[in-house]
mmCIF file of C-alpha atoms in Angstrom:
data_model
loop_
_atom_site.group_PDB
_atom_site.id
_atom_site.type_symbol
_atom_site.label_atom_id
_atom_site.label_comp_id
_atom_site.label_asym_id
_atom_site.label_seq_id
_atom_site.Cartn_x
_atom_site.Cartn_y
_atom_site.Cartn_z
ATOM 1 C CA MET A 1 15.834 -28.396 -29.986
ATOM 2 C CA GLU A 2 19.283 -27.987 -27.432
ATOM 3 C CA LEU A 3 20.937 -25.472 -29.908
ATOM 4 C CA ILE A 4 17.089 -22.823 -29.496
ATOM 5 C CA SER A 5 16.999 -22.901 -25.780
ATOM 6 C CA ASN A 6 20.450 -22.540 -25.275
ATOM 7 C CA MET A 7 20.266 -19.214 -28.395
ATOM 8 C CA LEU A 8 16.815 -18.347 -26.042
ATOM 9 C CA PHE A 9 19.013 -18.621 -22.383
ATOM 10 C CA TRP A 10 21.684 -16.300 -24.161
ATOM 11 C CA LEU A 11 19.977 -14.065 -25.546
ATOM 12 C CA SER A 12 16.902 -13.550 -22.305
ATOM 13 C CA ASN A 13 20.682 -13.447 -20.322
ATOM 14 C CA GLY A 14 22.305 -10.843 -22.650
ATOM 15 C CA MET A 15 18.689 -8.710 -21.440
ATOM 16 C CA LEU A 16 20.423 -8.290 -17.928
ATOM 17 C CA ILE A 17 22.401 -5.580 -18.478
ATOM 18 C CA PRO A 18 20.415 -2.771 -20.119
ATOM 19 C CA ASP A 19 17.767 -3.547 -17.854
ATOM 20 C CA ILE A 20 19.370 -2.961 -15.109
ATOM 21 C CA ILE A 21 20.179 0.273 -16.954
ATOM 22 C CA PHE A 22 17.468 1.178 -18.029
ATOM 23 C CA LEU A 23 15.738 0.768 -14.498
ATOM 24 C CA LEU A 24 18.964 3.047 -12.956
ATOM 25 C CA PHE A 25 17.371 5.649 -15.478
ATOM 26 C CA PHE A 26 14.162 4.768 -14.641
ATOM 27 C CA PHE A 27 14.371 5.491 -10.958
ATOM 28 C CA ILE A 28 16.852 8.215 -11.659
ATOM 29 C CA LYS A 29 13.844 10.026 -13.334
ATOM 30 C CA ALA A 30 11.516 8.980 -11.336
ATOM 31 C CA LEU A 31 13.246 10.415 -7.984
ATOM 32 C CA LEU A 32 13.312 14.086 -10.092
ATOM 33 C CA MET A 33 9.599 13.892 -11.224
ATOM 34 C CA ILE A 34 8.617 13.492 -6.806
ATOM 35 C CA GLY A 35 11.292 16.658 -6.643
ATOM 36 C CA GLY A 36 9.006 18.397 -9.815
ATOM 37 C CA PHE A 37 6.026 16.983 -7.869
ATOM 38 C CA TYR A 38 6.288 18.575 -4.768
ATOM 39 C CA GLY A 39 7.868 22.606 -6.614
ATOM 40 C CA THR A 40 3.994 21.742 -7.963
ATOM 41 C CA TYR A 41 2.583 21.530 -5.442
ATOM 42 C CA ILE A 42 4.185 23.534 -2.922
ATOM 43 C CA ALA A 43 2.763 26.934 -6.633
ATOM 44 C CA ARG A 44 -0.315 25.324 -7.063
ATOM 45 C CA THR A 45 -1.573 25.447 -3.137
ATOM 46 C CA LYS A 46 -0.469 29.638 -3.476
ATOM 47 C CA ILE A 47 -1.268 30.148 -7.014
ATOM 48 C CA ASN A 48 -5.979 28.123 -5.822
ATOM 49 C CA VAL A 49 -6.443 29.344 -2.975
ATOM 50 C CA LYS A 50 -6.476 32.773 -3.869
ATOM 51 C CA LEU A 51 -7.960 31.936 -7.989
ATOM 52 C CA ASN A 52 -10.553 29.836 -5.625
ATOM 53 C CA ARG A 53 -11.040 33.237 -3.285
ATOM 54 C CA GLU A 54 -11.766 35.650 -6.287
ATOM 55 C CA ILE A 55 -13.833 33.347 -8.412
ATOM 56 C CA GLY A 56 -16.355 33.910 -6.908
ATOM 57 C CA LYS A 57 -16.596 37.232 -5.945
ATOM 58 C CA THR A 58 -16.677 39.305 -9.159
ATOM 59 C CA GLY A 59 -17.683 38.229 -12.371
ATOM 60 C CA VAL A 60 -15.426 36.561 -14.795
ATOM 61 C CA GLU A 61 -13.520 40.169 -16.391
ATOM 62 C CA GLU A 62 -12.395 41.408 -13.530
ATOM 63 C CA PHE A 63 -11.314 37.979 -11.701
ATOM 64 C CA LEU A 64 -9.475 37.549 -14.838
ATOM 65 C CA ASP A 65 -7.772 41.052 -14.519
ATOM 66 C CA THR A 66 -7.505 40.515 -10.590
ATOM 67 C CA LEU A 67 -5.041 36.706 -11.834
ATOM 68 C CA PRO A 68 -2.478 36.502 -9.126
ATOM 69 C CA GLU A 69 1.780 36.796 -10.081
ATOM 70 C CA GLY A 70 3.555 33.096 -11.641
ATOM 71 C CA ASN A 71 6.611 31.708 -11.789
ATOM 72 C CA GLY A 72 5.621 30.491 -15.701
ATOM 73 C CA LYS A 73 5.490 26.349 -13.820
ATOM 74 C CA SER A 74 1.324 26.900 -13.433
ATOM 75 C CA LYS A 75 -0.651 25.707 -16.803
ATOM 76 C CA LEU A 76 -3.349 27.040 -15.297
ATOM 77 C CA LEU A 77 -2.389 30.830 -15.354
ATOM 78 C CA GLU A 78 -0.987 30.642 -18.794
ATOM 79 C CA TYR A 79 -3.705 29.436 -20.597
ATOM 80 C CA LEU A 80 -5.853 32.354 -18.209
ATOM 81 C CA ARG A 81 -3.790 34.874 -19.562
ATOM 82 C CA LYS A 82 -4.018 34.029 -22.941
ATOM 83 C CA ILE A 83 -8.135 33.392 -22.762
ATOM 84 C CA LYS A 84 -7.953 36.750 -20.977
ATOM 85 C CA ALA A 85 -6.019 37.959 -24.388
ATOM 86 C CA ALA A 86 -8.266 35.852 -27.328
ATOM 87 C CA PRO A 87 -12.283 37.566 -25.040
ATOM 88 C CA GLN A 88 -13.572 38.406 -28.701
ATOM 89 C CA ASP A 89 -12.865 34.916 -29.791
ATOM 90 C CA ARG A 90 -15.040 32.919 -29.495
ATOM 91 C CA ALA A 91 -13.213 29.839 -31.357
ATOM 92 C CA LEU A 92 -9.745 30.528 -29.771
ATOM 93 C CA ARG A 93 -11.525 30.473 -26.852
ATOM 94 C CA GLU A 94 -12.406 26.933 -27.137
ATOM 95 C CA LYS A 95 -9.140 26.115 -29.137
ATOM 96 C CA LEU A 96 -7.322 26.699 -25.547
ATOM 97 C CA LEU A 97 -9.202 25.337 -23.917
ATOM 98 C CA GLY A 98 -7.604 21.890 -26.638
ATOM 99 C CA ASP A 99 -4.628 22.544 -26.635
ATOM 100 C CA TYR A 100 -4.526 22.979 -22.450
ATOM 101 C CA GLU A 101 -6.115 18.900 -22.414
ATOM 102 C CA ILE A 102 -3.684 17.950 -25.415
ATOM 103 C CA ALA A 103 -0.454 20.073 -22.776
ATOM 104 C CA ALA A 104 -2.109 18.113 -19.756
ATOM 105 C CA ASP A 105 -2.996 15.006 -20.977
ATOM 106 C CA LYS A 106 1.291 15.244 -21.829
ATOM 107 C CA GLU A 107 2.237 16.490 -18.276
ATOM 108 C CA LEU A 108 0.455 12.561 -17.613
ATOM 109 C CA GLY A 109 1.688 10.849 -19.633
ATOM 110 C CA GLN A 110 5.343 10.909 -18.320
ATOM 111 C CA SER A 111 3.366 9.154 -14.687
ATOM 112 C CA LYS A 112 1.239 7.494 -16.989
ATOM 113 C CA LEU A 113 5.341 6.061 -18.189
ATOM 114 C CA LEU A 114 6.484 5.271 -15.053
ATOM 115 C CA VAL A 115 3.230 3.345 -14.175
ATOM 116 C CA LYS A 116 3.719 1.230 -16.485
ATOM 117 C CA ILE A 117 7.372 1.238 -17.537
ATOM 118 C CA GLY A 118 8.818 0.484 -14.492
ATOM 119 C CA PRO A 119 6.646 -3.052 -13.126
ATOM 120 C CA MET A 120 7.298 -4.639 -16.867
ATOM 121 C CA LEU A 121 11.416 -3.292 -16.206
ATOM 122 C CA GLY A 122 10.776 -5.134 -12.514
ATOM 123 C CA LEU A 123 9.425 -8.390 -13.827
ATOM 124 C CA MET A 124 12.459 -8.578 -16.684
ATOM 125 C CA GLY A 125 15.182 -7.991 -13.739
ATOM 126 C CA THR A 126 13.165 -10.821 -12.063
ATOM 127 C CA LEU A 127 12.387 -13.119 -13.873
ATOM 128 C CA ILE A 128 15.641 -13.386 -16.163
ATOM 129 C CA PRO A 129 18.767 -14.163 -13.262
ATOM 130 C CA MET A 130 16.120 -16.334 -12.618
ATOM 131 C CA GLY A 131 17.080 -18.823 -14.667
ATOM 132 C CA PRO A 132 20.948 -19.157 -13.733
ATOM 133 C CA ALA A 133 19.937 -19.614 -10.233
ATOM 134 C CA LEU A 134 18.459 -22.067 -10.491
ATOM 135 C CA VAL A 135 21.217 -23.225 -12.835
ATOM 136 C CA GLY A 136 23.542 -22.465 -10.199
ATOM 137 C CA LEU A 137 20.815 -24.736 -7.676
ATOM 138 C CA ALA A 138 21.412 -27.691 -10.198
ATOM 139 C CA THR A 139 25.041 -27.801 -10.222
ATOM 140 C CA GLY A 140 25.233 -27.323 -6.299
ATOM 141 C CA ASP A 141 26.231 -23.420 -6.573
ATOM 142 C CA ILE A 142 24.968 -21.960 -3.773
ATOM 143 C CA GLY A 143 26.873 -18.819 -4.887
ATOM 144 C CA SER A 144 25.936 -17.680 -7.837
ATOM 145 C CA MET A 145 22.396 -18.778 -7.058
ATOM 146 C CA ALA A 146 22.455 -16.091 -3.784
ATOM 147 C CA TYR A 147 24.129 -13.952 -6.456
ATOM 148 C CA ASN A 148 21.234 -13.979 -9.121
ATOM 149 C CA MET A 149 18.658 -14.599 -6.284
ATOM 150 C CA GLN A 150 19.589 -11.193 -5.446
ATOM 151 C CA VAL A 151 19.706 -8.912 -8.719
ATOM 152 C CA ALA A 152 16.440 -10.650 -9.018
ATOM 153 C CA PHE A 153 14.330 -9.563 -6.422
ATOM 154 C CA ALA A 154 16.489 -6.338 -6.409
ATOM 155 C CA THR A 155 15.025 -5.541 -9.672
ATOM 156 C CA THR A 156 12.023 -6.398 -8.608
ATOM 157 C CA VAL A 157 12.177 -3.298 -5.991
ATOM 158 C CA VAL A 158 13.482 -1.031 -8.287
ATOM 159 C CA GLY A 159 10.350 -1.312 -10.311
ATOM 160 C CA ILE A 160 7.218 -1.395 -8.209
ATOM 161 C CA VAL A 161 9.293 1.710 -6.214
ATOM 162 C CA ILE A 162 9.021 3.186 -9.502
ATOM 163 C CA GLY A 163 5.635 2.118 -10.783
ATOM 164 C CA ALA A 164 4.575 3.560 -7.804
ATOM 165 C CA ILE A 165 5.395 7.306 -7.933
ATOM 166 C CA GLY A 166 4.609 7.207 -10.977
ATOM 167 C CA PHE A 167 0.277 6.178 -9.204
ATOM 168 C CA ILE A 168 0.992 8.420 -6.952
ATOM 169 C CA THR A 169 1.646 11.417 -9.153
ATOM 170 C CA LEU A 170 -0.953 10.135 -11.882
ATOM 171 C CA GLN A 171 -3.219 10.134 -9.449
ATOM 172 C CA VAL A 172 -3.170 13.324 -7.903
ATOM 173 C CA LYS A 173 -1.834 15.228 -11.477
ATOM 174 C CA GLN A 174 -5.163 13.451 -12.914
ATOM 175 C CA ARG A 175 -7.074 15.893 -9.964
ATOM 176 C CA TRP A 176 -5.531 19.265 -10.661
ATOM 177 C CA VAL A 177 -6.672 18.817 -14.253
ATOM 178 C CA ALA A 178 -10.108 17.898 -13.642
ATOM 179 C CA ALA A 179 -9.526 21.301 -11.275
ATOM 180 C CA ASP A 180 -8.213 23.108 -13.555
ATOM 181 C CA MET A 181 -10.195 23.070 -16.403
ATOM 182 C CA ASN A 182 -13.331 22.656 -13.999
ATOM 183 C CA ILE A 183 -11.705 26.373 -13.946
ATOM 184 C CA LEU A 184 -10.986 26.714 -17.363
ATOM 185 C CA GLU A 185 -14.763 26.119 -18.644
ATOM 186 C CA TYR A 186 -16.420 28.110 -16.241
ATOM 187 C CA VAL A 187 -14.384 31.278 -17.742
ATOM 188 C CA VAL A 188 -14.387 30.482 -21.315
ATOM 189 C CA GLU A 189 -18.516 29.506 -21.289
ATOM 190 C CA SER A 190 -19.336 33.192 -18.822
ATOM 191 C CA LEU A 191 -17.083 35.358 -22.157
ATOM 192 C CA ASN A 192 -19.375 33.188 -24.313
ATOM 193 C CA GLU A 193 -22.249 34.068 -22.701
ATOM 194 C CA LYS A 194 -21.795 37.829 -22.612
ATOM 195 C CA GLU A 195 -21.263 37.493 -26.285
#
């Protein structure tokens, strides 16, 4: 039994370095996501003001003719242009709605990953050094215990930050997707009624 316990102890301790590496990787990914999120927010603010101003004033065809220029980052503009290019094909318009949902789900998947993986890695990084910290406490090696506790708390904080970034971006992106789907469905339904 002692052999199995020792094997589990060394196995779990061996996972600490990969856990920290993954935590750092996802922390960098989360920081990059914040930058991209801010850029998307600025672009959406400009584009959506124009879209919301125009959508109620004119018919759908006129609305599609007055789409603002996009910088390639706006999925909404991209799909509105695709719908405009297929005005006589009802099935293609419905497919484009489905394609947008798939693309949006892929985008949301990045935030969902951070929400789940950050706290998991943080918890692993907390629990793994607790074993050596308890051994240090039992043997009177306070320095070793303090070091391991420092690692445990640091990994917890980083994991929670990763999860928080993922959660906040996920909440906002879900609202964006719902608003975009509202516009796309309105345009598609209006075009379908005119056939």
